Short mmCIF file of C-alpha atoms in Angstrom, two decimals:
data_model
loop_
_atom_site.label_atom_id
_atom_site.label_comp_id
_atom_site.label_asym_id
_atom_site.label_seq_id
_atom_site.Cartn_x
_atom_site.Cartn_y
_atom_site.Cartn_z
CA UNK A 1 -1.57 12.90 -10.56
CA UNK A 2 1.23 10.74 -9.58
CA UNK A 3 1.76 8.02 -12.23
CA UNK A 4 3.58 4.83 -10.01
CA UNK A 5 2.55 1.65 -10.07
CA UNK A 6 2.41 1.36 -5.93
CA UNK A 7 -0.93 3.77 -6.47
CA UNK A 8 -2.94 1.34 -8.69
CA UNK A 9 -1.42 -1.17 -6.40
CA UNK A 10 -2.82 -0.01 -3.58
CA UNK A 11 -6.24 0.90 -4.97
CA UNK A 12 -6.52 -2.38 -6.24
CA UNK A 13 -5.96 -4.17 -3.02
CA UNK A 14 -8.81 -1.91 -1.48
CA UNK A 15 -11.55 -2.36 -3.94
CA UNK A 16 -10.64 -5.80 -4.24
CA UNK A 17 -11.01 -6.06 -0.41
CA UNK A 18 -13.74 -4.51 0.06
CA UNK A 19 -15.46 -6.82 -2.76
CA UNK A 20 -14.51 -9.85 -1.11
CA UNK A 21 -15.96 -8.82 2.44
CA UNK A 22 -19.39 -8.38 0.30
CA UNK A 23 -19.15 -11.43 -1.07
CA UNK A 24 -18.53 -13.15 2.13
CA UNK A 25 -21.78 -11.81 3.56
CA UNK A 26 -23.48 -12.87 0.64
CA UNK A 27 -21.46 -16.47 1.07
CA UNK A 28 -22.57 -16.47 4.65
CA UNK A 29 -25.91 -15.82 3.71
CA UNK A 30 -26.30 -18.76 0.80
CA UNK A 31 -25.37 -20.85 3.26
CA UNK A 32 -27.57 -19.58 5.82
CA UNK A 33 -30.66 -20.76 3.16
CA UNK A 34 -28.85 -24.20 3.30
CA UNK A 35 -29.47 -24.40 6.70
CA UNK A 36 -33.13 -23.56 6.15
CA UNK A 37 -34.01 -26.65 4.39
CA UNK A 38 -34.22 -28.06 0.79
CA UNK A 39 -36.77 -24.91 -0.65
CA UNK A 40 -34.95 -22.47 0.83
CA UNK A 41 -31.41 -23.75 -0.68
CA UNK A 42 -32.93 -24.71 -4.11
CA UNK A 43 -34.26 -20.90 -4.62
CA UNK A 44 -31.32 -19.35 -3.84
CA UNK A 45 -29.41 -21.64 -5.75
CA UNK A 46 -31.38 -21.03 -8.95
CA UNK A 47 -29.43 -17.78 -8.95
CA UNK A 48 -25.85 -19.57 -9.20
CA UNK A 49 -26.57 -20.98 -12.66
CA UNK A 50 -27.30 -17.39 -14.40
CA UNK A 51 -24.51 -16.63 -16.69
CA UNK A 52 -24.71 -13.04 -15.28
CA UNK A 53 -23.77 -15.24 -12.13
CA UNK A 54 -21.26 -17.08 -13.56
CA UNK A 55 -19.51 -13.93 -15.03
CA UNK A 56 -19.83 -12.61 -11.60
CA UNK A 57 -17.62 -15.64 -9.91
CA UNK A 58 -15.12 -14.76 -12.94
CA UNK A 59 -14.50 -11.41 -11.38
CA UNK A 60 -14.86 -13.36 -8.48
CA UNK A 61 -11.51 -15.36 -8.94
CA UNK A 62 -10.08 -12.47 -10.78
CA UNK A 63 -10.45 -10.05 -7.60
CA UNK A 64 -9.18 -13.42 -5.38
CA UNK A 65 -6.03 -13.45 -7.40
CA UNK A 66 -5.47 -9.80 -7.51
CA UNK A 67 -5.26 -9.31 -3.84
CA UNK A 68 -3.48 -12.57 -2.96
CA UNK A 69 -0.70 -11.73 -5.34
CA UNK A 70 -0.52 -8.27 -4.19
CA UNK A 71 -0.88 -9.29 -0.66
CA UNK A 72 2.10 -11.95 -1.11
CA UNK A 73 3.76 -8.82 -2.86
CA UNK A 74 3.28 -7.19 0.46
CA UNK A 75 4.11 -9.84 3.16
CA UNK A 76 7.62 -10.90 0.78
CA UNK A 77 8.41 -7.05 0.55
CA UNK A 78 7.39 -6.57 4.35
CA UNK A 79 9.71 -9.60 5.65
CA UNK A 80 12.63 -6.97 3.52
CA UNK A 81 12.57 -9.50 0.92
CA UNK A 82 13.03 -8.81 -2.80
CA UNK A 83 13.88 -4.56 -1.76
CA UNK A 84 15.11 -2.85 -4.73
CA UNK A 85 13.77 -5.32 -7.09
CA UNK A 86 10.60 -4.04 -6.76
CA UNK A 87 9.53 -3.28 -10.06
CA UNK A 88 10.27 -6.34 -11.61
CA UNK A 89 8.01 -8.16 -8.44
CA UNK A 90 5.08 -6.01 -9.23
CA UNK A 91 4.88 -6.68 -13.28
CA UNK A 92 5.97 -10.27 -13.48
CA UNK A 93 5.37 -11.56 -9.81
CA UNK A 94 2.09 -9.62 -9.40
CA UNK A 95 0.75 -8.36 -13.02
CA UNK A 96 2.39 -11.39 -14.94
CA UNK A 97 1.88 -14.67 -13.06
CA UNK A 98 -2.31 -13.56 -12.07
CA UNK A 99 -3.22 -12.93 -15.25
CA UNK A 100 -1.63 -16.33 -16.25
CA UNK A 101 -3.43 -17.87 -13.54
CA UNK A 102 -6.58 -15.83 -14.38
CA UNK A 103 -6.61 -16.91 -17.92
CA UNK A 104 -6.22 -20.56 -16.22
CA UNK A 105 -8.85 -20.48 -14.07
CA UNK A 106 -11.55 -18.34 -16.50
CA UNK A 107 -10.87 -19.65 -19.73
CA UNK A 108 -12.68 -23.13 -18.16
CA UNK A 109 -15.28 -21.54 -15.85
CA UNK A 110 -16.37 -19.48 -19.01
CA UNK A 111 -16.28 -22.62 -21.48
CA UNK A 112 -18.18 -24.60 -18.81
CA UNK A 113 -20.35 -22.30 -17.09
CA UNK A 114 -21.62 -20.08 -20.07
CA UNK A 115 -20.90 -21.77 -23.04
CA UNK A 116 -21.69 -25.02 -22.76
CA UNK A 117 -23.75 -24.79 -19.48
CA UNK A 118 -26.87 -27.20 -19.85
CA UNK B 1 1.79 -5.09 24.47
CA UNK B 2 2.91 -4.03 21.40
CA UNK B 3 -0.98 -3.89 19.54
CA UNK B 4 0.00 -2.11 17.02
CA UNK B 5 2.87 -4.33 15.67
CA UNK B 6 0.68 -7.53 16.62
CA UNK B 7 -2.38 -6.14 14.69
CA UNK B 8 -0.46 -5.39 11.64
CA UNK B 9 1.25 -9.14 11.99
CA UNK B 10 -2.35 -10.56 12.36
CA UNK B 11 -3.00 -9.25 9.02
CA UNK B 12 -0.32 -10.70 7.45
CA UNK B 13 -0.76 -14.20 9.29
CA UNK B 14 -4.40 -14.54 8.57
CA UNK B 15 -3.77 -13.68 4.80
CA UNK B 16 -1.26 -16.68 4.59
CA UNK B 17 -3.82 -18.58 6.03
CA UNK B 18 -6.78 -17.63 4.22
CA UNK B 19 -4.41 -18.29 1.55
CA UNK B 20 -4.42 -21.81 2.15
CA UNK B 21 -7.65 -22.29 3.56
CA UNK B 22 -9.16 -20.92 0.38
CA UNK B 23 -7.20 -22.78 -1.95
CA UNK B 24 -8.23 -26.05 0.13
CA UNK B 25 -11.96 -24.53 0.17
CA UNK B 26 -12.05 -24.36 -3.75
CA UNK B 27 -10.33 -27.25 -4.55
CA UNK B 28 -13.06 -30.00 -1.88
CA UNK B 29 -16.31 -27.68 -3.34
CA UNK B 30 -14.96 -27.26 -7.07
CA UNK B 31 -12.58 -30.66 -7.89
CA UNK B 32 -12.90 -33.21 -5.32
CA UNK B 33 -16.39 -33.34 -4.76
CA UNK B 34 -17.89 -36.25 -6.89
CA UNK B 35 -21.45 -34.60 -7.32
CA UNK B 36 -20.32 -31.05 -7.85
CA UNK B 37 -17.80 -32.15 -10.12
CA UNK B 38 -20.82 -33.29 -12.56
CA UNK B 39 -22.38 -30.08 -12.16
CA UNK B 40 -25.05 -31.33 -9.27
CA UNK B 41 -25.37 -28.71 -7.28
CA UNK B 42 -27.68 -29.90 -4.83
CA UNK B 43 -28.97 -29.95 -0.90
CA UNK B 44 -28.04 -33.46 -0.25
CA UNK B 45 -24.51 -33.38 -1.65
CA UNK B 46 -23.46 -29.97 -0.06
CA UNK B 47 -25.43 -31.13 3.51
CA UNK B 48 -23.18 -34.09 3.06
CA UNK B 49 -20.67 -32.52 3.35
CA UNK B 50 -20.92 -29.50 5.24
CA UNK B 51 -22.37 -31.79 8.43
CA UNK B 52 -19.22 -33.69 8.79
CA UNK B 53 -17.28 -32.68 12.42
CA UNK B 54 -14.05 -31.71 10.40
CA UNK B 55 -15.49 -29.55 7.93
CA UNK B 56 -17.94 -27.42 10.03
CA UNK B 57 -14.80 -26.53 12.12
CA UNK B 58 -12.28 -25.90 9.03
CA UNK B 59 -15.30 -23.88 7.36
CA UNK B 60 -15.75 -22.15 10.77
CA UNK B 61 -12.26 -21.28 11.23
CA UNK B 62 -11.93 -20.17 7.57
CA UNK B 63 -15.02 -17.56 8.37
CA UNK B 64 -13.33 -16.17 11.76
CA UNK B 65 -10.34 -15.44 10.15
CA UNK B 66 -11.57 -13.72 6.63
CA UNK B 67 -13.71 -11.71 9.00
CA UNK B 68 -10.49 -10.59 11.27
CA UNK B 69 -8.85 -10.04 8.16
CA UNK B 70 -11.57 -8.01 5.57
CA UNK B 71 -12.63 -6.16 8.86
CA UNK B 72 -9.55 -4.90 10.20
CA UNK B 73 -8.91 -4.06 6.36
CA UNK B 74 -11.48 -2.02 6.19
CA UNK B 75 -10.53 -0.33 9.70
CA UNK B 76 -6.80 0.26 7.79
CA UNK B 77 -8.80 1.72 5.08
CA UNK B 78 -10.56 4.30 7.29
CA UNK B 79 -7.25 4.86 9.81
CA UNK B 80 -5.79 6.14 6.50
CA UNK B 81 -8.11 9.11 6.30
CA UNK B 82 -6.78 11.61 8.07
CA UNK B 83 -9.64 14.31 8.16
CA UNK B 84 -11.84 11.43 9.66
CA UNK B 85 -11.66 12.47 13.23
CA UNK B 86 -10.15 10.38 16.22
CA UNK B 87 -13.06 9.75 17.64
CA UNK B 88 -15.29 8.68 14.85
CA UNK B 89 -11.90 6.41 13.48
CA UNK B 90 -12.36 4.71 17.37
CA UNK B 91 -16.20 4.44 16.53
CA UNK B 92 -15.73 3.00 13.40
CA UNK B 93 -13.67 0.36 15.27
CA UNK B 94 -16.13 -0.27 17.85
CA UNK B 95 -18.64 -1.00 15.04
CA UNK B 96 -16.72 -3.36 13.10
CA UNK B 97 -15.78 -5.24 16.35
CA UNK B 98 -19.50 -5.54 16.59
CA UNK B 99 -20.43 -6.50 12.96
CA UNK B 100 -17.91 -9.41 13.11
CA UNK B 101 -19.29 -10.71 16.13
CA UNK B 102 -23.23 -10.50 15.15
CA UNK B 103 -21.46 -11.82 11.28
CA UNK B 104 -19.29 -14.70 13.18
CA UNK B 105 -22.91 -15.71 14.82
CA UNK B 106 -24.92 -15.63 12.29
CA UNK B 107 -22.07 -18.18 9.96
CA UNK B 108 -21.78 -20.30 13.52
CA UNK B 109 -26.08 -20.35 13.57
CA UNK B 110 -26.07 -21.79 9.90
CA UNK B 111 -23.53 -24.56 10.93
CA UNK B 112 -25.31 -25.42 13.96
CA UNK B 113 -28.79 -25.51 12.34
CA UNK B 114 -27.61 -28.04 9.66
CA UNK B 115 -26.10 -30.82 12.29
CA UNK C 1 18.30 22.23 -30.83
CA UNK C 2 15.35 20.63 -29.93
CA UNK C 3 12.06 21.92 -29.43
CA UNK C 4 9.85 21.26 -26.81
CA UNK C 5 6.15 21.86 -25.69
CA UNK C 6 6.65 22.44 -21.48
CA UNK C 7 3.35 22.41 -19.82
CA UNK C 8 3.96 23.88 -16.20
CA UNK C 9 1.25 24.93 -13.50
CA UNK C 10 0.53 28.01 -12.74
CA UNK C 11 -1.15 29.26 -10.00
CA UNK C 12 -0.48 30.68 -6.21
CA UNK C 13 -1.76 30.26 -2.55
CA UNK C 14 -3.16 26.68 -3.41
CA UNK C 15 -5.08 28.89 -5.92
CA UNK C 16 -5.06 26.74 -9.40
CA UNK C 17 -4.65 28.76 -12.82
CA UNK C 18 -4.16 25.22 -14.52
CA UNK C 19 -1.71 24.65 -16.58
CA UNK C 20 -0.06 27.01 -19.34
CA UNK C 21 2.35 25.82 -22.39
CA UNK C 22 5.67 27.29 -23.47
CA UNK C 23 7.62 26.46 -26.36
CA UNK C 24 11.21 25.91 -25.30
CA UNK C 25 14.46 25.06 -27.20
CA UNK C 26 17.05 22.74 -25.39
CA UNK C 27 20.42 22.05 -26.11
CA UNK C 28 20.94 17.82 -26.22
CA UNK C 29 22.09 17.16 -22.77
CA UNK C 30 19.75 20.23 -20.81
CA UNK C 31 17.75 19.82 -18.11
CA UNK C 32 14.22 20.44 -17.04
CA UNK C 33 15.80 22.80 -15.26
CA UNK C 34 16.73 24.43 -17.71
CA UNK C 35 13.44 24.83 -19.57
CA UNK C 36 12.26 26.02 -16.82
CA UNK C 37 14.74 28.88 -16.72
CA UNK C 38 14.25 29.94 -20.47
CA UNK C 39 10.59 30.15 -19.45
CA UNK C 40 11.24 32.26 -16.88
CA UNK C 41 13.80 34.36 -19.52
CA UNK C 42 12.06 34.22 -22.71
CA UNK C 43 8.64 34.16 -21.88
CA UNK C 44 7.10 35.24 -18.34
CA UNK C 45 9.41 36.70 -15.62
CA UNK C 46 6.80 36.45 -12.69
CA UNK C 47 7.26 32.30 -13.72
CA UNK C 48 8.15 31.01 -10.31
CA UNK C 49 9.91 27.93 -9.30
CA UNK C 50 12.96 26.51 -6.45
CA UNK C 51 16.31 25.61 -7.26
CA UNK C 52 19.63 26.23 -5.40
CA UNK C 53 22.46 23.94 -6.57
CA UNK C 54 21.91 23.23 -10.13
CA UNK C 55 23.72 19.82 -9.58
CA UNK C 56 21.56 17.53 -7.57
CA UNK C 57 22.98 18.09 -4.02
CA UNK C 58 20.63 20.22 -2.57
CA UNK C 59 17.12 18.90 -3.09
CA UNK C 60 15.79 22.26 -3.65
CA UNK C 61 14.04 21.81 -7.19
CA UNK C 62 11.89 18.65 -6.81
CA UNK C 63 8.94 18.69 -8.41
CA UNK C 64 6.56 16.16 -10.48
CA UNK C 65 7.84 16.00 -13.43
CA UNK C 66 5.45 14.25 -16.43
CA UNK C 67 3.47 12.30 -13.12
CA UNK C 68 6.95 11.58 -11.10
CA UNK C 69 8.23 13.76 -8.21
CA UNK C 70 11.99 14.13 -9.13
CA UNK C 71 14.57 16.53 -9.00
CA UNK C 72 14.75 19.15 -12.22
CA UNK C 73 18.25 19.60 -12.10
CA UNK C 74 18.64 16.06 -12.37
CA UNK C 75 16.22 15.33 -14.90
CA UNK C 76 17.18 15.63 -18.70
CA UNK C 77 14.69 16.86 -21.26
CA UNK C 78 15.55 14.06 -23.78
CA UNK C 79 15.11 11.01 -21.33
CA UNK C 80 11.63 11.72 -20.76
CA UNK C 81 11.02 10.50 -24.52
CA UNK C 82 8.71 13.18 -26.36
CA UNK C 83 8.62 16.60 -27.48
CA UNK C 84 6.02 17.79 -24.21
CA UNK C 85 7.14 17.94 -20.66
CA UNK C 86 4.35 18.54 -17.92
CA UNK C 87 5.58 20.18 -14.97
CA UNK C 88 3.78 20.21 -11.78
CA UNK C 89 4.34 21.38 -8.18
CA UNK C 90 5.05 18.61 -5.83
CA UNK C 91 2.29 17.17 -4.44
CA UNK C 92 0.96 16.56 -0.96
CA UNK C 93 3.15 19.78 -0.11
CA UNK C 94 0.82 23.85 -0.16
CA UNK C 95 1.88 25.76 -3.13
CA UNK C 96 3.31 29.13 -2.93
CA UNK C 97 3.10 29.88 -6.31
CA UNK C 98 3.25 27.70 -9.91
CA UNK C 99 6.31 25.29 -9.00
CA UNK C 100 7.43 26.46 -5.64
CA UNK C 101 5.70 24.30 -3.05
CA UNK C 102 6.38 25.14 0.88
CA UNK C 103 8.06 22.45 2.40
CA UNK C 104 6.39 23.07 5.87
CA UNK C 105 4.36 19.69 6.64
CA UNK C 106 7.66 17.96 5.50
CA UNK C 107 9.63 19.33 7.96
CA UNK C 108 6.66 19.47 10.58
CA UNK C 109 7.02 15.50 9.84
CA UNK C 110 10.36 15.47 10.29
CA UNK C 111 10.87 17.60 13.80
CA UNK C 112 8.57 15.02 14.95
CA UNK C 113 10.88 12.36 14.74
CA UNK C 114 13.90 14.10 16.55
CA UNK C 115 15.34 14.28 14.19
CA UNK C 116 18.93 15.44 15.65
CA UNK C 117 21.70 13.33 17.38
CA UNK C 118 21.05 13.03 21.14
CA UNK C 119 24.41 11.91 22.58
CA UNK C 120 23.51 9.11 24.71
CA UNK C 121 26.32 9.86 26.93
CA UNK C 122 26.46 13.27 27.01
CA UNK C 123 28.92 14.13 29.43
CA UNK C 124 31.53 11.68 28.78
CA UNK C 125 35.27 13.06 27.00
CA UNK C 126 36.07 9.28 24.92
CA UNK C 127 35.45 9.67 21.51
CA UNK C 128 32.19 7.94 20.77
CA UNK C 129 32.78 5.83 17.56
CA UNK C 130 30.59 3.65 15.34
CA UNK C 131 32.72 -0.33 15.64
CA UNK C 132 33.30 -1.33 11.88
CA UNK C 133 30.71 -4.03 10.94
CA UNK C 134 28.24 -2.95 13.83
CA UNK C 135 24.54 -2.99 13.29
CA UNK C 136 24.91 0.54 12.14
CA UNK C 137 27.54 0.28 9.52
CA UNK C 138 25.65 -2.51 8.19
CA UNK C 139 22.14 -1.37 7.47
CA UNK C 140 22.36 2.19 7.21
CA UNK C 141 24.51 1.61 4.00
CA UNK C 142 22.71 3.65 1.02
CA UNK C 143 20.41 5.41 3.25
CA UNK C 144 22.48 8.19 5.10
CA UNK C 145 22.40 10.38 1.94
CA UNK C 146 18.94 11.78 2.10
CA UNK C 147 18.64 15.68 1.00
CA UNK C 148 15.30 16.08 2.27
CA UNK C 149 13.88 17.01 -1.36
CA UNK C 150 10.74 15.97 -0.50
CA UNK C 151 10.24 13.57 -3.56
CA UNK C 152 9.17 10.55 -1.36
CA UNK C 153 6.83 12.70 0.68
CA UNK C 154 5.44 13.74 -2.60
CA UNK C 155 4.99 10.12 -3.99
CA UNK C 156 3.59 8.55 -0.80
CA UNK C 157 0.34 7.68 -1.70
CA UNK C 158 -0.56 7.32 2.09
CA UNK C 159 0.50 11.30 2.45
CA UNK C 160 -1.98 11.73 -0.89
CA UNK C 161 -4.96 11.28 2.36
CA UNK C 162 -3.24 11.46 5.72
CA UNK C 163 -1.70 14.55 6.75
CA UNK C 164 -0.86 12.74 9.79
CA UNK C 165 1.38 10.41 8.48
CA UNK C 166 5.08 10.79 9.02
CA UNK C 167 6.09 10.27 5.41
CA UNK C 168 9.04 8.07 4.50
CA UNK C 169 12.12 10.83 4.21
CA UNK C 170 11.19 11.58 8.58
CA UNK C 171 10.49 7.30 9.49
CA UNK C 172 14.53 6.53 7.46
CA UNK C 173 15.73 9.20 9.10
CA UNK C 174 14.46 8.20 12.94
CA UNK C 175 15.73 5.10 12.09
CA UNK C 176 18.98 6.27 11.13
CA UNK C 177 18.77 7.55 14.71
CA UNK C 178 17.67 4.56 16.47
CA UNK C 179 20.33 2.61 14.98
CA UNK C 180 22.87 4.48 15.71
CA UNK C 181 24.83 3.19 18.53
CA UNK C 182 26.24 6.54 19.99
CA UNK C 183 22.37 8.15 20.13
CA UNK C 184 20.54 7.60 23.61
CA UNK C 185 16.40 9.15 22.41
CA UNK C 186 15.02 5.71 21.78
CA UNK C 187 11.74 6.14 23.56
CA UNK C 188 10.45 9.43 22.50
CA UNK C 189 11.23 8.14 18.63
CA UNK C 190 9.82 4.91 19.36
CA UNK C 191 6.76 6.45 20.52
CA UNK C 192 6.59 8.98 17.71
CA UNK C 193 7.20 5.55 15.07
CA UNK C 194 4.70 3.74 16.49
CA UNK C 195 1.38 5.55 16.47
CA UNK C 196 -1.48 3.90 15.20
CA UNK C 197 -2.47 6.51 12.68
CA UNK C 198 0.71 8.87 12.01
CA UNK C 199 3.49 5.89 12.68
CA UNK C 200 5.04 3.15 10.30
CA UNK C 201 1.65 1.06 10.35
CA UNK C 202 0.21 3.24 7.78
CA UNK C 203 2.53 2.30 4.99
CA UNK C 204 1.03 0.10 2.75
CA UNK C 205 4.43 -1.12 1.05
CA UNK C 206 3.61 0.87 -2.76
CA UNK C 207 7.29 1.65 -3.02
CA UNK C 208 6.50 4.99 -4.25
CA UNK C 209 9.01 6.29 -2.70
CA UNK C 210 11.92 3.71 -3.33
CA UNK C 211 10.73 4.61 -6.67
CA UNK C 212 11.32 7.85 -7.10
CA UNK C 213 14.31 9.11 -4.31
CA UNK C 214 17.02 10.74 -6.10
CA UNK C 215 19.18 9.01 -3.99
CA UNK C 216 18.05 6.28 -4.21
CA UNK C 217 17.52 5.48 -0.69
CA UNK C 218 15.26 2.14 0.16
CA UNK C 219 13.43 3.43 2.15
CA UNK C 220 10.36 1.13 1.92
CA UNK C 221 13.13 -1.20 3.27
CA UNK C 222 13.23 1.34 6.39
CA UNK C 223 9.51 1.83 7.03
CA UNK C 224 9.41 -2.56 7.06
CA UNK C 225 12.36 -2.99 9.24
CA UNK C 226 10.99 -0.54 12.07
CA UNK C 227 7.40 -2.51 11.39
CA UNK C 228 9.54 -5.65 12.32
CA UNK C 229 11.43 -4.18 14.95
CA UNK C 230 8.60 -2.66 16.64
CA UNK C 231 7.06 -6.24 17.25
CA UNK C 232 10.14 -6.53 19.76
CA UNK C 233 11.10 -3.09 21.00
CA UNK C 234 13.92 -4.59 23.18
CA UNK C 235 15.69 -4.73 19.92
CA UNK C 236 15.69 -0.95 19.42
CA UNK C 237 16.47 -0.41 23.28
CA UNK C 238 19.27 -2.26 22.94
CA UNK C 239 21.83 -0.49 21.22
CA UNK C 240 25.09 -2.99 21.28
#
């Protein structure tokens, strides 16, 4: 086993990817209901307010940030930006500043949406 | 033509871009939306919306190009595998070519149905 | 004296044994090198393992070393920080037996690229000369010195699945090449750089092998500039 940071990297970016493309079919097909009328869209919106749900669009933004960081990570270092300073880009460019925005973005969608959902 | 180069460009172009598009995306459904801001997530306010000229083809756009990108991803992902032979790789293209389209209608449909 | 737990693979003919521990004692400043020596010494004679130089030069002895390909000449015992040292064969490469890998798909890579200088004017009796501050002078710096050790080719997580791929060591050195102002094989290395599946479209910028060359050669910094150049391939062509 080869123990780099590039390999989680790179796994990351693919899982995340391919998570994202199953979530836009399911995306696509929510608002596919809308366009069937006001039953239609009400049923399939009674999913949305499980907290099971709600967890789910947590991973959601986590896997969002994830492999927009990484995939700035990749564009920057492609362009033969940042070379030899690579390391530091992937913990505090990549690791450092998504989690921050993570914690940003979950700490209110899981105070709001689980918590104190209504 | 250079396809190679230009395909591996695309995917860094249509990231930026989904970059932005999403960001704009989240921030009108999540932030700026008076009724979903309150928690209302209902028909009306989302048909409001979603039937306006501008957003259809902004929401349309933003669908073509996370299906160029997450597609041709997942080609990458395959072209990567070496002991998957050339001719199933250029099968597994053909495929995906034909998912996004019948995926691209099927988004278009929902738009058109709702104006 | 320090005492140390080295964990090395054993095995031949892509055969595993897994893994067997020695008990070694180093001197301060010894290598891995080294420890693998006084296994071969004190403990098991039929221990196999590469090395030629001793002093970093000749890129015989890479191997992974605690999870990173480097070289085990280069490598000493009390950086690594802990009493056990895992040794394993490099990956991505057959293995002859325990440590010795054969370098064969490396250099199958590499031939692919031409690697050799093809005199673009072969016939011609001026001195061909590289102009100070040419294109040449100013991005080959720090990436002439490969030793083809093999490390990168190891670390490439792309080479982990594609045998195809060219691995970074043969892409810096075509480059070299196409840069190169006196060299005239342009197309056949273009061609070569640029397949879909083998070429410098399946690198997926993990730095692996930035990471870990012994020379430390960028040559994730290679594999993007040929992406780049590729999208305009007059700009290889044209070598003033």
């Amino acid at each position: 086993m080869i123990r780099l940071v590039g390999n989680s990297a790179q796994l990351l970016q693919r899982i995340t990817g391919i998570g994202l493309l199953v979530y836009l079919f399911l995306h696509v097909r929510t608002i596919h209901k809308l366009s069937e009328g006001p039953r239609a869209f009400d049923e399939a919106v009674a999913v949305f307010r499980s907290p099971l749900f709600k967890l789910g669009e947590i991973a959601l933004l986590a896997a969002v940030i994830l492999h927009a960081f990484n995939g700035i990570r990749i564009t920057i270092a492609g362009l033969g930006l940042a070379q030899g300073r690579q390391k530091q880009v992937f913990v505090w460019g990549v690791a450092g500043a998504g989690a921050l925005l993570f914690v940003a973005g979950a700490a209110p969608m899981f105070w709001f949406g689980i918590v104190r959902a209504d | 033509m250079p396809w190679n180069a230009l395909n591996w460009y695309l995917q860094r172009i249509t990231g930026a871009a989904l970059l932005i598009l999403l960001i704009a995306h989240f921030w009108v459904e999540h932030f700026a939306s008076e009724p979903l801001l309150h928690g209302k997530l209902t028909y009306e306010a989302i048909r409001a919306r979603i039937t306006t000229p501008l957003w259809q083809g902004i929401d349309i756009a933003f669908l073509l190009v996370a299906l160029y990108h997450g597609l041709n991803g997942l080609r990458n992902i395959v072209l990567d595998f070496s002991f998957i032979p050339r001719e199933m790789a250029r099968a597994v293209t053909a495929a995906l070519i034909g998912i996004g389209l019948v995926w691209a209608w099927w988004g278009i449909e929902a738009f058109s149905n709702l104006s | 004296m320090i005492r140390y737990q080295v964990r090395v693979a054993r095995g031949e003919q892509g055969i595993s044994r897994g893994h067997q521990t020695f008990e070694v004692e180093l001197e301060d400043r010894m290598t891995v090198l080294d420890a693998l020596f006084r296994i071969q010494r004190e403990h098991d004679p039929e221990f196999t393992f590469r090395c030629a130089c001793r002093v970093g030069m000749c890129g015989t002895c890479a191997a992974s070393i605690n999870g990173i390909p480097r070289l085990a000449c280069r490598t000493r015992a009390s950086v690594l920080g802990g009493k056990r040292i895992t040794v394993d064969p490099l990956p991505n490469l057959p293995v002859i037996r325990d440590i010795a890998v054969s370098m064969q798909p490396f250099f199958d890579q590499w031939k692919r690229v031409t690697p050799g200088f093809r005199p673009r004017a072969p016939e011609s009796t001026e001195l061909a000369t590289i102009p100070e501050g040419s294109r040449y002078m100013r991005l080959s710096k720090g990436k002439r010195d490969c030793i083809t050790c093999g490390a990168c080719f190891g670390a490439c997580g792309v080479k982990a699945a594609s045998a195809e791929y060219l691995g970074p060591a043969a892409i810096n050195r075509a480059m070299l090449r196409l840069i190169d102002p006196r060299d005239g094989a342009v197309e056949e290395r273009v061609s070569v750089l640029d397949q879909e599946r083998a070429g410098v479209w399946r690198c997926h910028t993990q730095f692996n092998c930035t990471e870990v060359c012994p020379k430390g050669i960028t040559l994730t910094e290679s594999i993007t500039w040929l992406q780049r150049s590729l999208l305009r391939k007059s700009s290889l062509r044209n070598k003033a």
